Each structure stands twice: as C-alpha cells, then as structure tokens.
Amino acid sequence: MLEIQEVTKKYGKKYALQGVNLQLTEGVYGLLGPNGAGKSTLMNIITGNLQPDDGRVLWNGTPLKSLGVDYRRMLGYAPQQQGLYDGFTGRRFLSYLGTLKEIPKKALAAEIETVAAYVNLTEKIDSLIGTYSGGMKQRLLIAQAMMGNPALLILDEPTAGLDPKERVRIREKIRELSKGKIILIATHVVSDVQSIAREIIFLKSGEIADIDSVEALKSRYGAAHLEEVYMEIFGEEAVCHDETDSL
Ligand SMILES: Nc1ncnc2c1ncn2[C@@H]1O[C@H](COP(=O)(O)OP(=O)(O)O)[C@@H](O)[C@H]1O
Ligand SMILES: [Mg+2]
C-alpha cells in the first residue's frame, strides 16, 4: 500500500501541493487535473525525486527515506519530460535502464522484447532514438517504466502525443498489467482513465478536490459522463475532449 500523508510542497510562496492525503491499494488510479494542478509535483514526491516541505510518503507502512534502493527496485516511473538519448538505439536505452534497475543479466534480453511488444515498438527497437517520432519516444518511455514488472507504476501524462490508436493500445495494456500492482496515471484527458481506473483523484490547485470510483462520482454529481464531473470541478475551459490535443 502506498500512503501519502499531509504532503505539502511550495515553490517560493506558491503552494504546488497542500495537505494531500491518499491511500492507494491494488489497481489503477487516475490523477486528473488541468496543467498546473500539481500532478507532476506529486509524482516526483511519490517517486522520491523531490522532497516535500511537509508530510510523508509510506510504502507498506515504511517511510520512503528508510527504503532507499529497495523502493527504487519495485518502482516504474515514466516522467513527463522526455530525456531520451538520441544516440542510443531503443534496445540500448532499455538495456541501460534495465541494468540500473538491477534486472538480472540473464532475464534482460527477454524483458526488453516483452516491454517493446507492450508498446508496439518491436520493429523499431534497433533504430536510433533520434529517428523516432514523438509518439514513439513516448512509448519507449512507457516501456522502460514497465520493465521488471514493478509493483508501483507511475505514469505522468503517458498518452501525450500518442495517436488515438496507440492511446487505446497503451490503455488496454495498463488494464491487463494492473493485477497485483498500483498504477497511478496523471492526465488531463478523462478518456485515458475513466474505463480503467478503480478511483479517480481530482487534483485542483494542489489540493484533492474529490476522489472516488467513476460510478460514485457520476452519481454524486448527477452526471451522465465523467467529463461533466471534471467540468463541474475545474470549470468549462479546463475540459479537454480532443484525443489529438498536443502537449
Ligand atoms: N521547479 C519549479 N519551480 C517553480 N514552480 C514550479 C516548479 N515545478 C512546478 N511548479 C509550479 O507548481 C505548480 C504545479 O505544477 P505541476 O506539478 O507541474 O502541475 P501539473 O503536472 O498538474 O501540470 C504550477 O503552478 C507550476 O508552475
Ligand atoms: Mg505535469
């Protein structure tokens, strides 16, 4: 179980997160909110890349700080920023990150094939990343996060820049992999998560505006679609229906 307790983060005088509390158990969670809501900040804190000003993150009751490398070993993270090595092939990139994750050498080649197939990159895995499209780079980033079958998978805007077909493919793969894991997906696109998430977490200006199952949210807000709930919470202008919206 992942517990986030009273997490607060300020940049200067501005709160990026304020008193965030969450308890995540097995399943897919959708972290929904417009740009600037604090999604990436929260994910950076959960992954241990950023220290909160206040509060703590616990994995099965133990603070992250005490877990160290054991936590990193069971964590998969696809950050929002693409920092890929253009001079590497996809295979070399995955091999490099797999080694950092301490995936046993014997298992690494097969693991690379598996995750490349997950994101439909098998054909391009020996090409240089510099020749990849934006969508292909995004899929490689998701593949590296999935390597080693992590118990906690954190995906920050994973479908940004993907065409609708690949969006659906990734979504279905996430659904398939979700058993026995915690998967947290940040997005501002309702359709990315509404059919796969056990709970939707609405993050608004650094605070949790609401959290529940899609069905419970729809009934509480008297809404036929989750988009209406999103609109109710964030306002009309924040709604993002477009499958091909760019980021
Ligand atoms: N490194 C930083 N320095 C200053 N402000 C930041 C930094 N990172 C994020 N912020 C601010 O914190 C808020 C939340 O940002 P972020 O977590 O990136 O939101 P989201 O991922 O939901 O778009 C925004 O107001 C953003 O401008
Ligand atoms: Mg973000």
Short mmCIF file of C-alpha atoms and ligand atoms in Angstrom, two decimals:
data_model
loop_
_atom_site.label_atom_id
_atom_site.label_comp_id
_atom_site.label_asym_id
_atom_site.label_seq_id
_atom_site.Cartn_x
_atom_site.Cartn_y
_atom_site.Cartn_z
CA MET A 1 0.00 0.00 0.00
CA LEU A 2 1.12 3.50 -0.85
CA GLU A 3 0.20 6.19 1.66
CA ILE A 4 0.60 9.89 1.12
CA GLN A 5 0.14 11.84 4.32
CA GLU A 6 -0.29 15.60 4.55
CA VAL A 7 2.11 16.22 1.67
CA THR A 8 2.81 19.89 1.07
CA LYS A 9 5.20 21.47 -1.44
CA LYS A 10 5.84 25.15 -2.03
CA TYR A 11 7.73 26.87 -4.82
CA GLY A 12 8.62 30.23 -3.39
CA LYS A 13 5.42 31.43 -1.75
CA LYS A 14 3.15 29.44 -4.03
CA TYR A 15 1.76 26.07 -2.95
CA ALA A 16 2.11 23.37 -5.61
CA LEU A 17 0.63 20.84 -3.15
CA GLN A 18 -1.19 21.49 0.09
CA GLY A 19 -2.05 18.80 2.64
CA VAL A 20 -2.50 15.95 0.18
CA ASN A 21 -3.65 12.66 1.71
CA LEU A 22 -4.08 9.46 -0.31
CA GLN A 23 -4.15 5.72 0.27
CA LEU A 24 -3.61 3.56 -2.77
CA THR A 25 -4.02 -0.20 -2.87
CA GLU A 26 -4.09 -2.58 -5.85
CA GLY A 27 -5.47 -1.20 -9.09
CA VAL A 28 -5.38 1.73 -11.49
CA TYR A 29 -5.82 5.28 -10.19
CA GLY A 30 -6.41 8.24 -12.45
CA LEU A 31 -4.90 11.54 -11.28
CA LEU A 32 -6.92 14.13 -13.14
CA GLY A 33 -6.40 17.86 -13.27
CA PRO A 34 -5.53 20.67 -15.68
CA ASN A 35 -2.00 21.95 -16.25
CA GLY A 36 -0.54 23.42 -13.09
CA ALA A 37 -2.74 21.36 -10.74
CA GLY A 38 0.32 19.73 -9.13
CA LYS A 39 0.20 16.26 -10.74
CA SER A 40 3.87 16.11 -11.72
CA THR A 41 4.96 17.55 -8.38
CA LEU A 42 3.01 14.84 -6.56
CA MET A 43 4.51 12.14 -8.79
CA ASN A 44 8.02 13.46 -8.24
CA ILE A 45 7.45 13.26 -4.50
CA ILE A 46 5.99 9.73 -4.71
CA THR A 47 8.98 8.56 -6.75
CA GLY A 48 11.43 10.08 -4.27
CA ASN A 49 12.86 12.53 -6.80
CA LEU A 50 11.58 15.52 -4.86
CA GLN A 51 11.32 16.09 -1.11
CA PRO A 52 8.06 17.51 0.24
CA ASP A 53 8.25 20.53 2.54
CA ASP A 54 5.89 18.75 4.87
CA GLY A 55 4.25 15.33 5.15
CA ARG A 56 5.47 11.89 4.15
CA VAL A 57 5.10 9.01 1.74
CA LEU A 58 4.92 5.45 3.10
CA TRP A 59 5.21 2.16 1.24
CA ASN A 60 3.61 -0.67 3.24
CA GLY A 61 3.98 1.45 6.34
CA THR A 62 7.65 2.35 5.91
CA PRO A 63 8.76 5.90 5.02
CA LEU A 64 10.47 6.14 1.60
CA LYS A 65 13.60 7.55 3.17
CA SER A 66 14.18 4.29 5.06
CA LEU A 67 13.57 2.13 1.99
CA GLY A 68 16.20 3.53 -0.34
CA VAL A 69 17.20 1.20 -3.15
CA ASP A 70 14.56 -1.41 -2.27
CA TYR A 71 11.87 1.11 -3.18
CA ARG A 72 13.51 2.06 -6.47
CA ARG A 73 13.69 -1.62 -7.42
CA MET A 74 9.94 -2.08 -7.36
CA LEU A 75 9.12 1.30 -8.84
CA GLY A 76 8.46 2.05 -12.52
CA TYR A 77 8.28 5.72 -13.49
CA ALA A 78 7.66 7.42 -16.80
CA PRO A 79 8.30 11.15 -16.25
CA GLN A 80 6.52 13.81 -18.25
CA GLN A 81 9.75 15.23 -19.59
CA GLN A 82 11.40 13.19 -22.27
CA GLY A 83 15.08 12.93 -21.55
CA LEU A 84 15.96 10.24 -24.03
CA TYR A 85 19.33 9.56 -25.57
CA ASP A 86 19.04 10.20 -29.29
CA GLY A 87 22.31 8.43 -29.99
CA PHE A 88 21.14 5.20 -28.37
CA THR A 89 19.00 2.56 -30.04
CA GLY A 90 15.76 1.74 -28.24
CA ARG A 91 17.27 -1.58 -27.21
CA ARG A 92 20.40 0.01 -25.78
CA PHE A 93 18.32 2.54 -23.85
CA LEU A 94 16.16 -0.21 -22.32
CA SER A 95 19.23 -2.31 -21.61
CA TYR A 96 20.90 0.61 -19.84
CA LEU A 97 17.86 1.36 -17.70
CA GLY A 98 17.25 -2.33 -17.04
CA THR A 99 20.78 -2.62 -15.71
CA LEU A 100 20.22 0.38 -13.44
CA LYS A 101 17.07 -1.35 -12.19
CA GLU A 102 19.22 -4.39 -11.48
CA ILE A 103 17.26 -6.72 -13.73
CA PRO A 104 19.37 -9.90 -13.86
CA LYS A 105 21.52 -10.10 -16.99
CA LYS A 106 20.01 -13.44 -17.98
CA ALA A 107 16.49 -12.02 -17.95
CA LEU A 108 17.23 -8.66 -19.55
CA ALA A 109 17.01 -9.56 -23.26
CA ALA A 110 13.64 -11.24 -22.84
CA GLU A 111 12.38 -8.37 -20.69
CA ILE A 112 13.29 -5.89 -23.42
CA GLU A 113 11.37 -7.93 -26.01
CA THR A 114 8.37 -8.10 -23.69
CA VAL A 115 8.10 -4.38 -22.95
CA ALA A 116 8.87 -3.39 -26.56
CA ALA A 117 5.94 -5.56 -27.66
CA TYR A 118 3.72 -3.98 -24.97
CA VAL A 119 4.11 -0.58 -26.63
CA ASN A 120 4.30 -1.80 -30.23
CA LEU A 121 7.95 -0.88 -30.76
CA THR A 122 9.37 -4.31 -31.65
CA GLU A 123 10.08 -3.29 -35.25
CA LYS A 124 11.92 -0.11 -34.28
CA ILE A 125 13.79 -1.31 -31.22
CA ASP A 126 17.16 -1.45 -33.03
CA SER A 127 16.78 2.01 -34.60
CA LEU A 128 18.32 5.12 -33.08
CA ILE A 129 16.01 7.04 -30.76
CA GLY A 130 16.89 10.15 -32.77
CA THR A 131 14.87 8.71 -35.66
CA TYR A 132 11.77 8.10 -33.52
CA SER A 133 8.64 10.23 -33.75
CA GLY A 134 7.42 11.99 -30.59
CA GLY A 135 4.84 9.27 -30.06
CA MET A 136 7.45 6.53 -30.38
CA LYS A 137 9.69 8.25 -27.82
CA GLN A 138 6.71 8.48 -25.51
CA ARG A 139 6.04 4.75 -25.95
CA LEU A 140 9.70 3.92 -25.23
CA LEU A 141 9.43 5.92 -22.01
CA ILE A 142 6.39 3.87 -21.00
CA ALA A 143 8.22 0.65 -21.92
CA GLN A 144 11.15 1.45 -19.63
CA ALA A 145 8.73 2.15 -16.76
CA MET A 146 7.12 -1.26 -17.26
CA MET A 147 10.42 -3.13 -17.21
CA GLY A 148 10.88 -5.57 -14.35
CA ASN A 149 7.14 -5.81 -13.63
CA PRO A 150 7.12 -3.05 -10.98
CA ALA A 151 4.66 -3.27 -8.08
CA LEU A 152 4.22 0.51 -8.27
CA LEU A 153 3.90 2.09 -11.70
CA ILE A 154 3.79 5.88 -12.00
CA LEU A 155 2.94 7.30 -15.43
CA ASP A 156 2.97 11.07 -15.91
CA GLU A 157 0.80 12.03 -18.91
CA PRO A 158 1.71 8.77 -20.66
CA THR A 159 -0.56 9.27 -23.64
CA ALA A 160 0.55 12.83 -24.50
CA GLY A 161 1.49 12.94 -28.17
CA LEU A 162 0.16 9.47 -28.97
CA ASP A 163 -2.26 8.93 -31.82
CA PRO A 164 -5.71 7.60 -30.81
CA LYS A 165 -4.89 4.01 -31.81
CA GLU A 166 -1.74 3.87 -29.67
CA ARG A 167 -3.59 5.61 -26.84
CA VAL A 168 -6.11 2.79 -26.76
CA ARG A 169 -3.42 0.13 -27.03
CA ILE A 170 -1.49 1.55 -24.04
CA ARG A 171 -4.68 1.90 -22.05
CA GLU A 172 -5.61 -1.73 -22.62
CA LYS A 173 -2.09 -2.87 -21.75
CA ILE A 174 -2.28 -0.94 -18.48
CA ARG A 175 -5.60 -2.61 -17.71
CA GLU A 176 -4.06 -6.02 -18.42
CA LEU A 177 -1.00 -5.37 -16.21
CA SER A 178 -2.87 -3.86 -13.28
CA LYS A 179 -3.40 -7.07 -11.29
CA GLY A 180 -1.35 -7.07 -8.09
CA LYS A 181 0.04 -3.60 -8.77
CA ILE A 182 -0.63 0.00 -8.01
CA ILE A 183 -0.72 2.08 -11.17
CA LEU A 184 -1.08 5.85 -10.91
CA ILE A 185 -1.71 7.73 -14.15
CA ALA A 186 -1.63 11.52 -14.37
CA THR A 187 -3.61 13.02 -17.20
CA HIS A 188 -5.86 15.90 -18.10
CA VAL A 189 -7.78 13.69 -20.54
CA VAL A 190 -10.76 11.97 -18.92
CA SER A 191 -10.99 9.22 -21.56
CA ASP A 192 -7.48 7.98 -20.73
CA VAL A 193 -8.54 6.70 -17.34
CA GLN A 194 -12.32 6.58 -16.98
CA SER A 195 -12.71 3.00 -18.20
CA ILE A 196 -9.72 1.52 -16.35
CA ALA A 197 -9.43 3.37 -13.04
CA ARG A 198 -10.86 1.99 -9.81
CA GLU A 199 -10.70 5.51 -8.47
CA ILE A 200 -10.34 8.98 -9.93
CA ILE A 201 -8.40 11.55 -7.94
CA PHE A 202 -9.26 15.12 -8.89
CA LEU A 203 -6.36 17.41 -8.08
CA LYS A 204 -7.17 21.11 -8.15
CA SER A 205 -4.62 23.82 -7.37
CA GLY A 206 -2.57 21.44 -5.23
CA GLU A 207 -5.46 20.01 -3.23
CA ILE A 208 -7.64 16.96 -3.66
CA ALA A 209 -10.98 18.26 -4.84
CA ASP A 210 -12.63 14.83 -4.87
CA ILE A 211 -11.79 11.14 -5.06
CA ASP A 212 -13.99 8.14 -5.80
CA SER A 213 -14.92 5.50 -8.35
CA VAL A 214 -16.23 6.74 -11.69
CA GLU A 215 -19.71 5.43 -10.89
CA ALA A 216 -19.82 7.04 -7.44
CA LEU A 217 -18.59 10.37 -8.82
CA LYS A 218 -21.15 10.36 -11.63
CA SER A 219 -23.98 9.66 -9.25
CA ARG A 220 -22.80 12.21 -6.68
CA TYR A 221 -22.59 14.96 -9.29
CA GLY A 222 -25.70 13.77 -11.13
CA ALA A 223 -23.60 13.40 -14.25
CA ALA A 224 -24.01 11.04 -17.19
CA HIS A 225 -20.32 11.30 -18.10
CA LEU A 226 -17.14 11.82 -16.12
CA GLU A 227 -16.40 14.86 -18.31
CA GLU A 228 -19.31 16.61 -16.63
CA VAL A 229 -17.78 15.96 -13.22
CA TYR A 230 -14.47 17.30 -14.49
CA MET A 231 -16.23 20.40 -15.79
CA GLU A 232 -18.08 20.85 -12.50
CA ILE A 233 -14.81 20.75 -10.56
CA PHE A 234 -12.47 22.65 -12.88
CA GLY A 235 -14.77 24.80 -15.00
CA GLU A 236 -15.71 24.69 -18.65
CA GLU A 237 -12.45 25.96 -20.09
CA ALA A 238 -10.36 23.20 -18.47
CA VAL A 239 -12.13 20.40 -20.31
CA CYS A 240 -10.08 18.54 -22.81
CA HIS A 241 -12.04 16.21 -25.12
CA ASP A 242 -9.68 16.24 -28.03
CA GLU A 243 -7.88 12.93 -28.48
CA THR A 244 -5.17 14.60 -30.52
CA ASP A 245 -4.54 17.51 -28.18
CA SER A 246 -0.89 18.37 -28.09
CA LEU A 247 1.26 18.93 -25.06
N1 LIG B 1 10.52 23.68 -10.48
C1 LIG B 1 9.52 24.53 -10.27
N2 LIG B 1 9.74 25.79 -9.88
C2 LIG B 1 8.72 26.65 -9.65
N3 LIG B 1 7.43 26.35 -9.79
C3 LIG B 1 7.13 25.10 -10.19
C4 LIG B 1 8.15 24.13 -10.46
N4 LIG B 1 7.53 22.97 -10.84
C5 LIG B 1 6.22 23.22 -10.81
N5 LIG B 1 5.97 24.48 -10.43
C6 LIG B 1 4.64 25.09 -10.25
O1 LIG B 1 3.88 24.24 -9.41
C7 LIG B 1 2.54 24.12 -9.88
C8 LIG B 1 2.22 22.66 -10.17
O2 LIG B 1 2.98 22.23 -11.29
P1 LIG B 1 2.98 20.74 -11.80
O3 LIG B 1 3.19 19.83 -10.65
O4 LIG B 1 3.93 20.63 -12.94
O5 LIG B 1 1.47 20.57 -12.31
P2 LIG B 1 0.84 19.60 -13.42
O6 LIG B 1 1.76 18.44 -13.59
O7 LIG B 1 -0.50 19.22 -12.86
O8 LIG B 1 0.70 20.39 -14.67
C9 LIG B 1 2.43 25.01 -11.10
O9 LIG B 1 1.94 26.26 -10.67
C10 LIG B 1 3.86 25.14 -11.56
O10 LIG B 1 4.07 26.35 -12.23
MG MG B 2 2.59 17.65 -15.23
#
